[in-house]
PDB file of C-alpha atoms in Angstrom:
ATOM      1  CA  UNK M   1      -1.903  14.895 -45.232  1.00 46.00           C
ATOM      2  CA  UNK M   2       0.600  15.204 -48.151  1.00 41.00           C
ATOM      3  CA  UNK M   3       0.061  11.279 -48.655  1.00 46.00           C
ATOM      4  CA  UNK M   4      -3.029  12.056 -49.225  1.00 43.00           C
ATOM      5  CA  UNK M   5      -2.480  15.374 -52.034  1.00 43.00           C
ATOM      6  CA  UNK M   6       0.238  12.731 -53.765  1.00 43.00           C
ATOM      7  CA  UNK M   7      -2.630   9.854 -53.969  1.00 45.00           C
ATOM      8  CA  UNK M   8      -5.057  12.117 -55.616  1.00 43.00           C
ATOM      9  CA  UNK M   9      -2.341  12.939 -57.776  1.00 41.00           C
ATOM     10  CA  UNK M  10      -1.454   9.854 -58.709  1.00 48.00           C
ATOM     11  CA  UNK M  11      -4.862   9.047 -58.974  1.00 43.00           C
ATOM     12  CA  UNK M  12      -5.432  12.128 -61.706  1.00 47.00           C
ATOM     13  CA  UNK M  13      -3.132  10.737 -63.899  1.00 41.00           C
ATOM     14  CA  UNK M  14      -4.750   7.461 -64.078  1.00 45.00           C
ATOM     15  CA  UNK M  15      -7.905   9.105 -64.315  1.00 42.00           C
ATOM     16  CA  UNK M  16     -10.145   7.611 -61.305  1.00 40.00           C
ATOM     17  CA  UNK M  17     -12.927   8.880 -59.915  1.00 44.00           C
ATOM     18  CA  UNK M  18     -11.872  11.500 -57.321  1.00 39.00           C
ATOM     19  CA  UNK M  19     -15.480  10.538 -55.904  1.00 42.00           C
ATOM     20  CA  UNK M  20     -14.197   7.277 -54.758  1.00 45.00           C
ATOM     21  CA  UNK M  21     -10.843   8.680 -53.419  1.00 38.00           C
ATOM     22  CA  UNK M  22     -12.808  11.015 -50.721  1.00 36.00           C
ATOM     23  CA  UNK M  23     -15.100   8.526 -49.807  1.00 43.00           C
ATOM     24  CA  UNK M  24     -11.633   6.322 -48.942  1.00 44.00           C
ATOM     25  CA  UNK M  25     -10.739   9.086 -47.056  1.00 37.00           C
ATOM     26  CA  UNK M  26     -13.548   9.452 -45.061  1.00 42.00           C
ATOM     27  CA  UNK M  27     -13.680   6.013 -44.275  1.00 43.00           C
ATOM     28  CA  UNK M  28     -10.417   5.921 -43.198  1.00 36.00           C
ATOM     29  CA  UNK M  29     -10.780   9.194 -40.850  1.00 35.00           C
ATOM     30  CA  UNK M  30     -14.126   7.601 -39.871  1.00 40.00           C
ATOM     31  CA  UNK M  31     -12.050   4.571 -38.719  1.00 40.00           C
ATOM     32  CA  UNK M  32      -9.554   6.250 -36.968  1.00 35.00           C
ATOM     33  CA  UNK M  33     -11.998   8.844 -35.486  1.00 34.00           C
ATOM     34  CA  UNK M  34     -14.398   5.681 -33.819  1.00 36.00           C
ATOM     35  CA  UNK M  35     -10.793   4.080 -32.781  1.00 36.00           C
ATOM     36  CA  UNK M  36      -9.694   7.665 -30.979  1.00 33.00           C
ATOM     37  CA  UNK M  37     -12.909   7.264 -29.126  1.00 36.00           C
ATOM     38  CA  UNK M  38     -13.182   3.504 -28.223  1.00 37.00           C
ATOM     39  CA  UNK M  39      -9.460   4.754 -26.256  1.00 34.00           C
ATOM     40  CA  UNK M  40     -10.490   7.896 -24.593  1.00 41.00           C
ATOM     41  CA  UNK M  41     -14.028   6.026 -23.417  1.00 39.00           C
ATOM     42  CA  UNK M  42     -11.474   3.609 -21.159  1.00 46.00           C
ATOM     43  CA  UNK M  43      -9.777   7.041 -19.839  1.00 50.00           C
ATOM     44  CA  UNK M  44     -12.049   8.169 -17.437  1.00 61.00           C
ATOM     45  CA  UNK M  45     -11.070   9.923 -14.040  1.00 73.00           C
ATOM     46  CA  UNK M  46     -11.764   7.986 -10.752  1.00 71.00           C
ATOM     47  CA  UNK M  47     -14.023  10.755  -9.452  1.00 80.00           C
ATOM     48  CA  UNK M  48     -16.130  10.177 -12.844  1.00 85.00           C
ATOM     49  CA  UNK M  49     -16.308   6.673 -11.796  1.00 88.00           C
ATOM     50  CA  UNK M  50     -17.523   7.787  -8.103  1.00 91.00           C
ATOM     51  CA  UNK M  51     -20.194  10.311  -9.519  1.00 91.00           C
ATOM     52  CA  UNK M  52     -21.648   7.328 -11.561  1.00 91.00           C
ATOM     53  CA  UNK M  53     -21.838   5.103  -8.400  1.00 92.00           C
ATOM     54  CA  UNK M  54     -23.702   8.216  -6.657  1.00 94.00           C
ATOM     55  CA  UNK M  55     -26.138   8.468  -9.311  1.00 92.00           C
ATOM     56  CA  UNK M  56     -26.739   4.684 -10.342  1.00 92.00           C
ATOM     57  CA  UNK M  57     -27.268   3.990  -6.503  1.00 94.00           C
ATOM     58  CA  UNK M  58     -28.849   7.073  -5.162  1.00 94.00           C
ATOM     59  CA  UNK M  59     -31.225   9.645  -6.204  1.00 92.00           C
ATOM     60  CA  UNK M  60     -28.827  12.473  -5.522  1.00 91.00           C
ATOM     61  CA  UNK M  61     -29.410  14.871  -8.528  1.00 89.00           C
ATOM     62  CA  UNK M  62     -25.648  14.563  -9.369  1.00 87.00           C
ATOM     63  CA  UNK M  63     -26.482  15.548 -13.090  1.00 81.00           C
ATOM     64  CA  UNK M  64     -24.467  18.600 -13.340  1.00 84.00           C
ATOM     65  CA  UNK M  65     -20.842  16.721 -12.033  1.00 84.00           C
ATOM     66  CA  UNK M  66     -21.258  14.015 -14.722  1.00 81.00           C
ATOM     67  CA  UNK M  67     -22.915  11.579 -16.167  1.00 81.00           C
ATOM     68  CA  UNK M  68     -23.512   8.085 -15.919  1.00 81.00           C
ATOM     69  CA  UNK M  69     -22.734   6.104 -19.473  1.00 81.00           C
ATOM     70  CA  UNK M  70     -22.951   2.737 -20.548  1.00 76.00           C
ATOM     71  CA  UNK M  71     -19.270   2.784 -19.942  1.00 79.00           C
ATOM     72  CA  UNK M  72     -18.691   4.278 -16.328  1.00 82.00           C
ATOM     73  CA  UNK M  73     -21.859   2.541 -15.240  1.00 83.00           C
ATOM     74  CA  UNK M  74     -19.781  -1.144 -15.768  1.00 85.00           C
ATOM     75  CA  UNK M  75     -17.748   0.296 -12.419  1.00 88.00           C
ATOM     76  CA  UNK M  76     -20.378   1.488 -10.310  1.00 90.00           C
ATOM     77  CA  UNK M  77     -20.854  -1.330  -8.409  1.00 92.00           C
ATOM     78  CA  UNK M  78     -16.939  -0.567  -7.264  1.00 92.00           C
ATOM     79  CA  UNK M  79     -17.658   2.150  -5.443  1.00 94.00           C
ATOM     80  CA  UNK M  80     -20.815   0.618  -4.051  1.00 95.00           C
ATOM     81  CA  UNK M  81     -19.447   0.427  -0.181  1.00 96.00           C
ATOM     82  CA  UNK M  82     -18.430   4.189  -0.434  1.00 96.00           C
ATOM     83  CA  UNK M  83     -22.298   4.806  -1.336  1.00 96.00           C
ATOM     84  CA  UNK M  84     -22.644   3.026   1.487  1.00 96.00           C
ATOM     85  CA  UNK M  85     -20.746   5.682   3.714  1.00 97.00           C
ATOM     86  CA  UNK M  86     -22.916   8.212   2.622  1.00 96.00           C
ATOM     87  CA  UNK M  87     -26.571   6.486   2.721  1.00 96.00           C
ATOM     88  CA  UNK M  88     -25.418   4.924   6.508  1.00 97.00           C
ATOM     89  CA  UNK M  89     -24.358   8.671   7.614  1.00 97.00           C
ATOM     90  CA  UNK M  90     -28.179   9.923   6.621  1.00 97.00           C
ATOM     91  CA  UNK M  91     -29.774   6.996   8.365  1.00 97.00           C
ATOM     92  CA  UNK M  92     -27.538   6.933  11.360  1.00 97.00           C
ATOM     93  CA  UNK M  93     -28.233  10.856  11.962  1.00 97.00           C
ATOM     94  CA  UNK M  94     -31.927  10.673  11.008  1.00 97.00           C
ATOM     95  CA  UNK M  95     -32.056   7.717  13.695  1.00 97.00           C
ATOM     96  CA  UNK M  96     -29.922   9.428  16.530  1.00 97.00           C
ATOM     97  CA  UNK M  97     -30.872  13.055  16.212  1.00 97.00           C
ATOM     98  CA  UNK M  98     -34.662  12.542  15.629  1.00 96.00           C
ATOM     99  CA  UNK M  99     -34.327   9.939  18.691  1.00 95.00           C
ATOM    100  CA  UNK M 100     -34.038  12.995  21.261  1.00 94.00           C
ATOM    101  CA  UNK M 101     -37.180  14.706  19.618  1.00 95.00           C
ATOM    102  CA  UNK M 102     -39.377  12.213  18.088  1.00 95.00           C
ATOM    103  CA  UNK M 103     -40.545   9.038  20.216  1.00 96.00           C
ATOM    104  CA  UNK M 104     -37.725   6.055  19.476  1.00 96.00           C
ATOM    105  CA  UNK M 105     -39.774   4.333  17.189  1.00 96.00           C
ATOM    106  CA  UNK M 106     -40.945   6.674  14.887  1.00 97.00           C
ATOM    107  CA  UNK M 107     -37.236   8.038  14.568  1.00 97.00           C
ATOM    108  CA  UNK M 108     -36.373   4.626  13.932  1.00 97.00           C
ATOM    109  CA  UNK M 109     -39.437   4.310  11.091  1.00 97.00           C
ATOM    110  CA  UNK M 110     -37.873   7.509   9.917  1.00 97.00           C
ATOM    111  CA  UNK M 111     -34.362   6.459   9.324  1.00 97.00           C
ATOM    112  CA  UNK M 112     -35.266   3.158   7.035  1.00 97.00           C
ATOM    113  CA  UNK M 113     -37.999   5.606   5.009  1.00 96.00           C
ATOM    114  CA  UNK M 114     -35.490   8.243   4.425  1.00 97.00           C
ATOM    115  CA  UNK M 115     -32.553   6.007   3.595  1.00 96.00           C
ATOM    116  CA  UNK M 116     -35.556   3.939   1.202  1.00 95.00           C
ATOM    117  CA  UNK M 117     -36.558   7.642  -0.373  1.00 95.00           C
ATOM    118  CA  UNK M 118     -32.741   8.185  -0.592  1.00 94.00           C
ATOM    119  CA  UNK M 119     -31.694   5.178  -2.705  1.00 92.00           C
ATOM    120  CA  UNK M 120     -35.094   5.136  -4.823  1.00 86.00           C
ATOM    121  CA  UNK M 121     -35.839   1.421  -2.816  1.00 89.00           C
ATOM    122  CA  UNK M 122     -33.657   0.009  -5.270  1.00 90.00           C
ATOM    123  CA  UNK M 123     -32.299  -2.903  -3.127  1.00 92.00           C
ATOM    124  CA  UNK M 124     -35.863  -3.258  -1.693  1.00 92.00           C
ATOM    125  CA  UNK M 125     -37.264  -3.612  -5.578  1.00 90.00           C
ATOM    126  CA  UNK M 126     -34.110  -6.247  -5.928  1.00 89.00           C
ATOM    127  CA  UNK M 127     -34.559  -8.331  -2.945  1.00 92.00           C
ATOM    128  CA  UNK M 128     -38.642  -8.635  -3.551  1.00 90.00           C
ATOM    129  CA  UNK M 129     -37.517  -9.657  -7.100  1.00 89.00           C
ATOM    130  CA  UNK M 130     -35.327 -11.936  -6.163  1.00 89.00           C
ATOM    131  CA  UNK M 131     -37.596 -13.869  -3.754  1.00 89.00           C
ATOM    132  CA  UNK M 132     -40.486 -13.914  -5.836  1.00 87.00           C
ATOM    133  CA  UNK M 133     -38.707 -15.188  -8.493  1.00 85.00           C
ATOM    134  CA  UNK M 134     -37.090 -17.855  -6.987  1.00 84.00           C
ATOM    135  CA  UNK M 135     -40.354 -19.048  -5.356  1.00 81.00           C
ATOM    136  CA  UNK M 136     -42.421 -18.366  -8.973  1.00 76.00           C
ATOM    137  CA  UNK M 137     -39.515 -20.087 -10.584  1.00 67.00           C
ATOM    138  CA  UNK M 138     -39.100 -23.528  -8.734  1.00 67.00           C
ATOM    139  CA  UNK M 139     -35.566 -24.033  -8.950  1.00 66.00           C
ATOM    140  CA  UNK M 140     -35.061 -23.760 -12.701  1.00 77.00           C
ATOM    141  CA  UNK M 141     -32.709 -21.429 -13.739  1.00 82.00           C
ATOM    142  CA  UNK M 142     -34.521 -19.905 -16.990  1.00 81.00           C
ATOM    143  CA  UNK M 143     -37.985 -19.631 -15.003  1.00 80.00           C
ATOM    144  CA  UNK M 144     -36.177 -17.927 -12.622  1.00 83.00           C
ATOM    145  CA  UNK M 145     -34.321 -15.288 -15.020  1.00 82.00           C
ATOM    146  CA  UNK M 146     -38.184 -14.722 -16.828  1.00 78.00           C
ATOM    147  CA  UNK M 147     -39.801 -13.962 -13.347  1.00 78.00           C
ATOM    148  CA  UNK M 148     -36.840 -11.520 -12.346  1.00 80.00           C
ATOM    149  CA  UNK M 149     -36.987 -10.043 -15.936  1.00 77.00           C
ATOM    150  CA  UNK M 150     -40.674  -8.836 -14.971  1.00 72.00           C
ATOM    151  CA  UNK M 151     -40.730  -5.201 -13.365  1.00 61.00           C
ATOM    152  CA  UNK M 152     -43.783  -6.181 -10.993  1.00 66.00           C
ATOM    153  CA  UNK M 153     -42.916  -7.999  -7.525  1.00 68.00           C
ATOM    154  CA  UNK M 154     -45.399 -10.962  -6.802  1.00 77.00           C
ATOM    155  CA  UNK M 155     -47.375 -11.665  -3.067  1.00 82.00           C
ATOM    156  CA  UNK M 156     -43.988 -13.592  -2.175  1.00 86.00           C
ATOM    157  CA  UNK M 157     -41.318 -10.758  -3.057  1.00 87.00           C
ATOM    158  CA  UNK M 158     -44.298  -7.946  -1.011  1.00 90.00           C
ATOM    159  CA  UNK M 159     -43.935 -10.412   1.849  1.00 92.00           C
ATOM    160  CA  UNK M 160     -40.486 -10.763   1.946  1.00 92.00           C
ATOM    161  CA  UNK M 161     -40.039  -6.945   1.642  1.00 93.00           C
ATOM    162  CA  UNK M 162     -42.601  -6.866   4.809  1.00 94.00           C
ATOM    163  CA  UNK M 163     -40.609  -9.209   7.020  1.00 95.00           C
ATOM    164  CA  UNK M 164     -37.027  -7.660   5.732  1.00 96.00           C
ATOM    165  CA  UNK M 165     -38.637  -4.028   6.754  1.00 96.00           C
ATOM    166  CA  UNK M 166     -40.348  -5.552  10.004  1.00 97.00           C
ATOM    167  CA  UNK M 167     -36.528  -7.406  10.764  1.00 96.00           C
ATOM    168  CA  UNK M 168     -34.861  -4.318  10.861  1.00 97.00           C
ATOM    169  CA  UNK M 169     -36.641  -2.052  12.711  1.00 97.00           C
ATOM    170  CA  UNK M 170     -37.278  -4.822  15.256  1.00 96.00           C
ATOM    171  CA  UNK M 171     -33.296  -5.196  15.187  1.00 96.00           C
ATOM    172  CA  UNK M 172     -32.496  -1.300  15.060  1.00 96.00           C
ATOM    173  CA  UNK M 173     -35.406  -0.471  18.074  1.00 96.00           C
ATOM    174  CA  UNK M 174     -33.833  -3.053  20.332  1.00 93.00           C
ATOM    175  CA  UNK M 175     -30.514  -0.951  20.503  1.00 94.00           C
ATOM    176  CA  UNK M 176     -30.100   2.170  22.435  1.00 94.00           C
ATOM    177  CA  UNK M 177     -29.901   5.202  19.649  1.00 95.00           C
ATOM    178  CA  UNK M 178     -25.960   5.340  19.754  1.00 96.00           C
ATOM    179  CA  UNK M 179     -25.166   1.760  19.408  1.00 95.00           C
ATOM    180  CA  UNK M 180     -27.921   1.611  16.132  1.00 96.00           C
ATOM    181  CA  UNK M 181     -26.307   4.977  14.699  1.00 97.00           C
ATOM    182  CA  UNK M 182     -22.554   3.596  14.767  1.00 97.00           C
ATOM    183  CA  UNK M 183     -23.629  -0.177  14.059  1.00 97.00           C
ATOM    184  CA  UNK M 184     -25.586   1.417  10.941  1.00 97.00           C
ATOM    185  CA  UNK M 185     -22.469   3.282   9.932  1.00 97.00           C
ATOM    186  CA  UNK M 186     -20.428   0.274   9.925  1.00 97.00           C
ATOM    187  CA  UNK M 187     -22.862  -2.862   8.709  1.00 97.00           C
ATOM    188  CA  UNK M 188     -24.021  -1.003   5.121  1.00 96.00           C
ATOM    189  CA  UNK M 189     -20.901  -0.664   3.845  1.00 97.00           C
ATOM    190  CA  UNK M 190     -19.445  -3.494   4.835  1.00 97.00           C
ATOM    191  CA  UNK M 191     -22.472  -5.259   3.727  1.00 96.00           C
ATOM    192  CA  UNK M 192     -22.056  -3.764   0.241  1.00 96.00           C
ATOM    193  CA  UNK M 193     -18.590  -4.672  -0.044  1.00 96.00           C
ATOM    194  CA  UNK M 194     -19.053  -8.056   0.720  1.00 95.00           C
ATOM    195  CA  UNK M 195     -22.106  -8.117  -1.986  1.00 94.00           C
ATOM    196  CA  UNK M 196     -20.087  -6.328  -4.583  1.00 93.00           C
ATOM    197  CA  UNK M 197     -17.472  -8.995  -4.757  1.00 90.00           C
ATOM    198  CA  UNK M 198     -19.563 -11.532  -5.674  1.00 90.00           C
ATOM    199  CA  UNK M 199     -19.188  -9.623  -9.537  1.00 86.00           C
ATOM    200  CA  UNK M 200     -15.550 -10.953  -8.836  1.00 85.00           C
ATOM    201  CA  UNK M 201     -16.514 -14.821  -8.244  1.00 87.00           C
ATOM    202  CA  UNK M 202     -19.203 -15.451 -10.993  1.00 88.00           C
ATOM    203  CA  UNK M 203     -20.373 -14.227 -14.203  1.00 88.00           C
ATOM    204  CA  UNK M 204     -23.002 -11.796 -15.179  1.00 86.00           C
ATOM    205  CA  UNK M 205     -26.129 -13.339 -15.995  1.00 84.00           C
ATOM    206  CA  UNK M 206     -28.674 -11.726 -18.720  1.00 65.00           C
ATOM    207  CA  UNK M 207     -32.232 -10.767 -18.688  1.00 55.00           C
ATOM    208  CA  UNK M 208     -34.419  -8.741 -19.870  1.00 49.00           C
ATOM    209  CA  UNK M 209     -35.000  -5.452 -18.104  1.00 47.00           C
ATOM    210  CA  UNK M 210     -31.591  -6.178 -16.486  1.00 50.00           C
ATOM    211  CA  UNK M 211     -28.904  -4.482 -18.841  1.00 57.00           C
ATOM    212  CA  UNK M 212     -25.886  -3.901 -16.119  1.00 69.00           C
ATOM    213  CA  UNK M 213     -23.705  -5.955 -16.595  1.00 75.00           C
ATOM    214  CA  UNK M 214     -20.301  -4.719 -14.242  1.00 83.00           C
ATOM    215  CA  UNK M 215     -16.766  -5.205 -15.468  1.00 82.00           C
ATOM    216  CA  UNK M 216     -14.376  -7.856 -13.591  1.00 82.00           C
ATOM    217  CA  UNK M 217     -12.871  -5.633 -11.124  1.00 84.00           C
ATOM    218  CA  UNK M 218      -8.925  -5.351 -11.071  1.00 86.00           C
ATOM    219  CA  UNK M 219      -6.541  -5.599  -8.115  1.00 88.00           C
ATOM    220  CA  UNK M 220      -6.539  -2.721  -7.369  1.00 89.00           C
ATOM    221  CA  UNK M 221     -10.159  -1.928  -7.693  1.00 88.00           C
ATOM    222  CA  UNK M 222     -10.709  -5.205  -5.573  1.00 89.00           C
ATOM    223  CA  UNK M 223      -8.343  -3.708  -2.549  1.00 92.00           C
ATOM    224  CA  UNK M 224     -10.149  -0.051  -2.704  1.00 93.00           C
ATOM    225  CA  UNK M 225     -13.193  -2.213  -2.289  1.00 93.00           C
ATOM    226  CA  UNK M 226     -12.041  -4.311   0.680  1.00 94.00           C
ATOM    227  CA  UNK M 227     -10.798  -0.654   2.132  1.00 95.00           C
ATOM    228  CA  UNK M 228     -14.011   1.216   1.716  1.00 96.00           C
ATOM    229  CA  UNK M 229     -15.700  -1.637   3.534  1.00 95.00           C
ATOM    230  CA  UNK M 230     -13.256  -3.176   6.026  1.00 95.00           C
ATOM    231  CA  UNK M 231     -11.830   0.317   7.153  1.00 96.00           C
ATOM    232  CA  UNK M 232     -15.376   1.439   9.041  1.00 96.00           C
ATOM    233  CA  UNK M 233     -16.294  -1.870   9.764  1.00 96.00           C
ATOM    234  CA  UNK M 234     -12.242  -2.386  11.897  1.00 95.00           C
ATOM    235  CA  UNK M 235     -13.229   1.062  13.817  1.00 96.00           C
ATOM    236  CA  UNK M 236     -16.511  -0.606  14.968  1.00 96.00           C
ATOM    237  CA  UNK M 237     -14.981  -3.748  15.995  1.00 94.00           C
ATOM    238  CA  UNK M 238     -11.977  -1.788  17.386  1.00 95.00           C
ATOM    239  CA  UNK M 239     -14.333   0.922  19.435  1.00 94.00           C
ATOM    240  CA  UNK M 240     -17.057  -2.020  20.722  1.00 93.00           C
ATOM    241  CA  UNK M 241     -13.986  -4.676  21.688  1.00 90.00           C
ATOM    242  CA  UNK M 242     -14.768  -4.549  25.045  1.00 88.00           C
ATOM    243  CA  UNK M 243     -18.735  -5.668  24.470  1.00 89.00           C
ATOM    244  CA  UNK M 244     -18.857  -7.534  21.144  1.00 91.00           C
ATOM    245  CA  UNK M 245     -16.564 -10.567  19.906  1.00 90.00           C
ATOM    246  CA  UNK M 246     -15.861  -9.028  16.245  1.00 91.00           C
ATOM    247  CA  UNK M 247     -14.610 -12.655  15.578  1.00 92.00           C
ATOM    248  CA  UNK M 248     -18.597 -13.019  15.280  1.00 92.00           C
ATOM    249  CA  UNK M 249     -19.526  -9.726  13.994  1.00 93.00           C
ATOM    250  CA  UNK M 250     -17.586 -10.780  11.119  1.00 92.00           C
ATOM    251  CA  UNK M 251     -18.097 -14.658  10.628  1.00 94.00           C
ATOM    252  CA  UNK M 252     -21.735 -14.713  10.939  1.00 94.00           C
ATOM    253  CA  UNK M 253     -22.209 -12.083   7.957  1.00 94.00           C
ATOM    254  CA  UNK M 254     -19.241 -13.747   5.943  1.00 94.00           C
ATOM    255  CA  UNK M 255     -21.268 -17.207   6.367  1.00 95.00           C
ATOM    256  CA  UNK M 256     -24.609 -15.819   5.427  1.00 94.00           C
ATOM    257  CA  UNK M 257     -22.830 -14.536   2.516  1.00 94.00           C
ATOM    258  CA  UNK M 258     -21.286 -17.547   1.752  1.00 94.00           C
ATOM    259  CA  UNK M 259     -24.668 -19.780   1.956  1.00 94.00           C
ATOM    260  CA  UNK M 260     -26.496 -16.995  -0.404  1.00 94.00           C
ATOM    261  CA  UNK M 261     -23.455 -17.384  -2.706  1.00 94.00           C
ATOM    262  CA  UNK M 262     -23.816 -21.283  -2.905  1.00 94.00           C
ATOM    263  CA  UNK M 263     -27.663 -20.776  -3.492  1.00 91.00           C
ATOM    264  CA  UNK M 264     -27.191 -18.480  -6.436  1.00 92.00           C
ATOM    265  CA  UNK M 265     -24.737 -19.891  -8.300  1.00 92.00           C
ATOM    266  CA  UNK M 266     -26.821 -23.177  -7.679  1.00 90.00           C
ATOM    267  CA  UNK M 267     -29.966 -21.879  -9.241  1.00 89.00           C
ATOM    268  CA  UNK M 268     -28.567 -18.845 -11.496  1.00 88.00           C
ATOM    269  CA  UNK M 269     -24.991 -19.736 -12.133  1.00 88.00           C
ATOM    270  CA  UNK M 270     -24.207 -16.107 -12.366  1.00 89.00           C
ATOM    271  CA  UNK M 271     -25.330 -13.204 -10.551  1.00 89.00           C
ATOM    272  CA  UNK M 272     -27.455  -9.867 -11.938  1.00 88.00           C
ATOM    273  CA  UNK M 273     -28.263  -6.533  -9.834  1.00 89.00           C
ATOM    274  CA  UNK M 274     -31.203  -8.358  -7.895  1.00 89.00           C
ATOM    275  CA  UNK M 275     -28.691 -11.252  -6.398  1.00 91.00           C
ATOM    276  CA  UNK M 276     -26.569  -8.149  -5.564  1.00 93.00           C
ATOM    277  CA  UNK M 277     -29.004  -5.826  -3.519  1.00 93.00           C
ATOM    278  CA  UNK M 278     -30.140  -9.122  -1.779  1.00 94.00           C
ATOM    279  CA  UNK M 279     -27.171 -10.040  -0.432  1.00 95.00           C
ATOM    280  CA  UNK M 280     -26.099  -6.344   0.508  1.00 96.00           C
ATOM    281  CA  UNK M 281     -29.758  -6.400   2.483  1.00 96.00           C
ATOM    282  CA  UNK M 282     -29.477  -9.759   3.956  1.00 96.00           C
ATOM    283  CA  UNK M 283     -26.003  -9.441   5.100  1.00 96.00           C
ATOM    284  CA  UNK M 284     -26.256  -6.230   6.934  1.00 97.00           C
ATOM    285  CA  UNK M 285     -29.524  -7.596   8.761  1.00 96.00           C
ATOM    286  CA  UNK M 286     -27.172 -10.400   9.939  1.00 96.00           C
ATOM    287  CA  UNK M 287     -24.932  -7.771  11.126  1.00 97.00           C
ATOM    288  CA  UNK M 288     -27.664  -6.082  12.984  1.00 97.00           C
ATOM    289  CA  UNK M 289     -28.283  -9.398  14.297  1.00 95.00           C
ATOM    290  CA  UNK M 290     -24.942  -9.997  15.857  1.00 95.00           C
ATOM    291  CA  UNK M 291     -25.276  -6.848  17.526  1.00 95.00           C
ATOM    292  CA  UNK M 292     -28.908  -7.493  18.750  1.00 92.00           C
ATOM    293  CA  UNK M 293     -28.128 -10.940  20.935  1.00 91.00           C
ATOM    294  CA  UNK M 294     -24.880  -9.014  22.589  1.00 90.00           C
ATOM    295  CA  UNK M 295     -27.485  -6.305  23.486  1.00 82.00           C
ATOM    296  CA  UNK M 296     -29.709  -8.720  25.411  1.00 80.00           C
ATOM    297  CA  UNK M 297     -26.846  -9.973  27.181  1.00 78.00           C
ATOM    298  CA  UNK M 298     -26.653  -6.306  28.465  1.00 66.00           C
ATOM    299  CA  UNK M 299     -23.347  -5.615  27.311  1.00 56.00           C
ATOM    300  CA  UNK M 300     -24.020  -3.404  24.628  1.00 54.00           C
TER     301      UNK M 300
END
């Protein structure tokens, strides 16, 4: 501060407008002021981060714990497995508790419409999206990007969305409530986590109604990733040993993961947050399926 006093006194003397001298100041404290803020924005708490995940993935009216910012939102997708936890947990207790009063397949019907209702059908919206697109867009990566950039799902992406919805309560019905409540509880977020590091392997691609665009995730963001989606996923495997080969439980999701991958970055050469709730959909139905041919073996 006395720098400044001594500049407007030097600046007195010479007789310069003491107009132009605040202005400097303000500009510099202006300066200074936007740099304090571009820091702090980086500084947020983990559990800010988590909130943001709850409320960019769920319709959990979260409002009052925080809020979700252009900034916090670039790390939701981190978190996206531990979302997971919570959404599978609804599901898996809508499915198994309203299976001893409700008739199997309407507590079945139940469990995808609440966990639908609970996340706002926003990986529904992006797998319907992403089919329709790719089938309106023949192959060619801007036709593709224009189709997804629309916010109205064509026959293709309603029939896809049909068969997805008819796959998985086929899958779920053909497992006794138990073995669908603890496969559900394992296959989202491990399912997630699998689709959330493809933001690791390829670049964010731009459209139009498509702003997110997630951060490139650090070590240590990548191993509480792998932890929030391996950990539940190792207690299923560990607990059904005896009646399912988790060699397969895990390959066959890994390759359909792998295949989706190579067909993305074919077409889109980068990935937005359609691409990202497909593959979280697609990969926990192969999951489910896994699970469904050991159960008519009769082991499960």
């Amino acid at each position: 501060m006395y720098e400044f006093f001594l500049l407007i006194l030097h600046l007195s003397i010479k007789k310069i407008d003491i107009n132009g001298v605040y202005a400097c100041k303000n500009a510099i404290f202006r300066e200074k002021y936007v740099s304090m803020r571009e820091i702090n924005m980086y500084e947020t708490h983990w559990y800010d981060r988590v909130v943001a995940s709850f409320m960019f993935f769920t319709t959990l009216p979260l409002g009052r714990l925080g809020r979700l910012t252009a900034e916090n939102s670039r790390t939701v997708v981190e978190y996206w497995p531990l979302v997971g936890w919570f959404t599978a947990a609804v599901m898996a207790a809508v499915l198994y508790f309203g299976s001893g009063v409700l008739p199997y397949s309407v507590a079945v019907l139940l469990a995808i419409v609440v966990r639908l209702l609970l996340g706002a059908g926003q990986n529904e919206e992006g797998l319907a999206t992403f089919v329709d697109a790719l089938a309106v867009g023949g192959g060619s990566r801007q036709h593709v990007l224009d189709a997804m950039s629309t916010s109205r799902s064509g026959d293709r992406g309603v029939l896809a969305l049909i068969m997805y919805v008819a796959l998985l309560f086929a899958l779920l019905f053909n497992m006794t409530p138990f073995v669908a409540a603890i496969t559900i509880l394992a296959a989202e977020p491990f399912s997630k986590m699998l689709a959330a590091q493809v933001a690791s392997m390829m670049p964010p691609v731009s459209m139009g109604n498509d702003g997110v665009v997630f951060r490139r995730m650090p070590i240590e963001a990548s191993m509480g990733l792998a932890v929030q989606g391996l950990l539940p996923m190792g207690t299923y495997c560990y607990y059904m040993r005896a009646v399912i080969d988790w060699q397969m439980l895990v390959f066959l999701p890994c390759l359909a993961m792998y295949f989706l991958y190579l067909l993305i970055w074919k077409i889109l050469r980068g990935y937005n947050l359609q691409c990202l709730s497909s593959l979280a959909l697609l990969v926990e139905l192969a999951v489910y399926f896994v699970v469904c041919y050991y159960q008519t073996l009769d082991v499960v």
